[in-house]
Short mmCIF file of C-alpha atoms and ligand atoms in Angstrom, two decimals:
data_model
loop_
_atom_site.label_atom_id
_atom_site.label_comp_id
_atom_site.label_asym_id
_atom_site.label_seq_id
_atom_site.Cartn_x
_atom_site.Cartn_y
_atom_site.Cartn_z
CA MET A 27 -8.55 -65.91 -132.65
CA LYS A 28 -7.87 -68.94 -134.81
CA ASP A 29 -7.63 -68.74 -138.60
CA ASP A 30 -11.00 -70.45 -139.06
CA ASP A 31 -12.83 -68.14 -136.66
CA GLU A 32 -15.07 -65.51 -138.20
CA LEU A 33 -13.45 -62.11 -138.44
CA CYS A 34 -16.48 -60.47 -140.03
CA LEU A 35 -19.36 -61.81 -138.00
CA CYS A 36 -22.01 -60.07 -140.13
CA PHE A 37 -21.00 -61.94 -143.27
CA HIS A 38 -19.33 -64.99 -141.70
CA VAL A 39 -15.95 -64.26 -143.27
CA THR A 40 -13.14 -66.11 -141.54
CA LYS A 41 -9.75 -64.70 -140.72
CA ARG A 42 -8.27 -67.29 -143.09
CA LYS A 43 -10.40 -66.03 -146.01
CA VAL A 44 -9.35 -62.44 -145.35
CA MET A 45 -5.66 -63.37 -145.08
CA GLN A 46 -5.88 -65.32 -148.34
CA PHE A 47 -7.67 -62.43 -150.06
CA ILE A 48 -4.93 -60.04 -148.91
CA ARG A 49 -2.18 -62.39 -150.05
CA VAL A 50 -3.70 -62.95 -153.51
CA ASN A 51 -5.19 -59.52 -154.27
CA GLN A 52 -2.85 -57.24 -152.31
CA PRO A 53 -5.48 -54.53 -151.78
CA GLY A 54 -4.18 -50.97 -151.65
CA VAL A 55 -6.75 -49.67 -149.17
CA PRO A 56 -8.73 -51.45 -146.43
CA SER A 57 -12.07 -50.69 -148.09
CA GLN A 58 -11.11 -53.11 -150.87
CA LEU A 59 -11.53 -55.92 -148.35
CA SER A 60 -15.27 -55.51 -148.91
CA GLU A 61 -14.65 -57.51 -152.09
CA CYS A 62 -13.86 -60.46 -149.83
CA PHE A 63 -17.42 -61.73 -149.32
CA GLY A 64 -18.60 -58.30 -148.14
CA ALA A 65 -16.25 -58.18 -145.13
CA GLY A 66 -16.68 -54.95 -143.18
CA THR A 67 -19.84 -53.78 -144.94
CA GLY A 68 -22.29 -54.64 -142.18
CA CYS A 69 -22.18 -53.22 -138.66
CA GLY A 70 -18.61 -51.97 -139.06
CA TRP A 71 -17.24 -53.68 -135.96
CA CYS A 72 -14.58 -55.64 -137.80
CA ARG A 73 -13.21 -52.74 -139.88
CA PRO A 74 -10.35 -51.79 -137.50
CA PHE A 75 -9.35 -55.46 -137.31
CA LEU A 76 -9.48 -55.85 -141.09
CA LYS A 77 -7.26 -52.79 -141.40
CA ARG A 78 -4.78 -54.13 -138.85
CA LEU A 79 -4.68 -57.48 -140.60
CA MET A 80 -4.00 -55.77 -143.92
CA GLU A 81 -1.21 -53.63 -142.47
CA GLN A 82 0.63 -56.42 -140.71
CA THR A 83 3.82 -57.74 -142.16
CA ASP A 84 4.90 -61.37 -142.21
CA ASP A 85 7.26 -60.95 -139.28
CA ASP A 86 4.72 -58.93 -137.33
CA SER A 87 2.08 -61.48 -136.44
CA MET A 88 -0.98 -59.69 -135.21
CA SER A 89 -2.81 -60.90 -132.16
CA LEU A 90 -6.56 -60.71 -132.26
CA PRO A 91 -8.82 -61.31 -129.27
CA ASP A 92 -10.11 -64.84 -128.86
CA SER A 93 -13.36 -65.45 -130.73
CA GLU A 94 -15.55 -65.35 -127.58
CA ALA A 95 -14.20 -61.96 -126.47
CA TYR A 96 -14.39 -60.67 -130.03
CA ALA A 97 -18.05 -61.64 -130.44
CA SER A 98 -18.92 -60.30 -126.99
CA SER A 99 -17.29 -56.93 -127.72
CA ARG A 100 -19.19 -56.76 -130.99
CA ARG A 101 -22.49 -57.28 -129.15
CA GLU A 102 -21.64 -54.32 -126.91
CA TYR A 103 -20.64 -52.27 -129.93
CA ARG A 104 -23.95 -52.99 -131.67
CA LYS A 105 -25.95 -52.18 -128.52
CA LYS A 106 -24.26 -48.79 -128.31
CA LYS A 107 -24.98 -48.09 -131.97
CA SER A 108 -28.72 -48.81 -131.67
S1 LIG B 20 -18.64 -57.80 -138.11
FE1 LIG B 20 -17.92 -57.19 -140.05
S2 LIG B 20 -19.32 -55.71 -140.67
FE2 LIG B 20 -20.16 -56.44 -138.82
#
């Protein structure tokens, strides 16, 4: 996943926006990332990824799936939920 790909697909929040929010606001708990344009408050698919992004350290660069695989997995996730 590239920095300009959407991490929260429900609210079109990019990975870059989330990383910047974390850097500036230093949230204490993952739920505070909802203040970043509502990230994580829709279907819930992105919440584990938001949490992982928040917990990573500078020297521990996190790998996320590429955007196609990420969106495809979310479709499956939403199908199972409905
Ligand atoms: S993808 Fe973020 S809440 Fe649905």
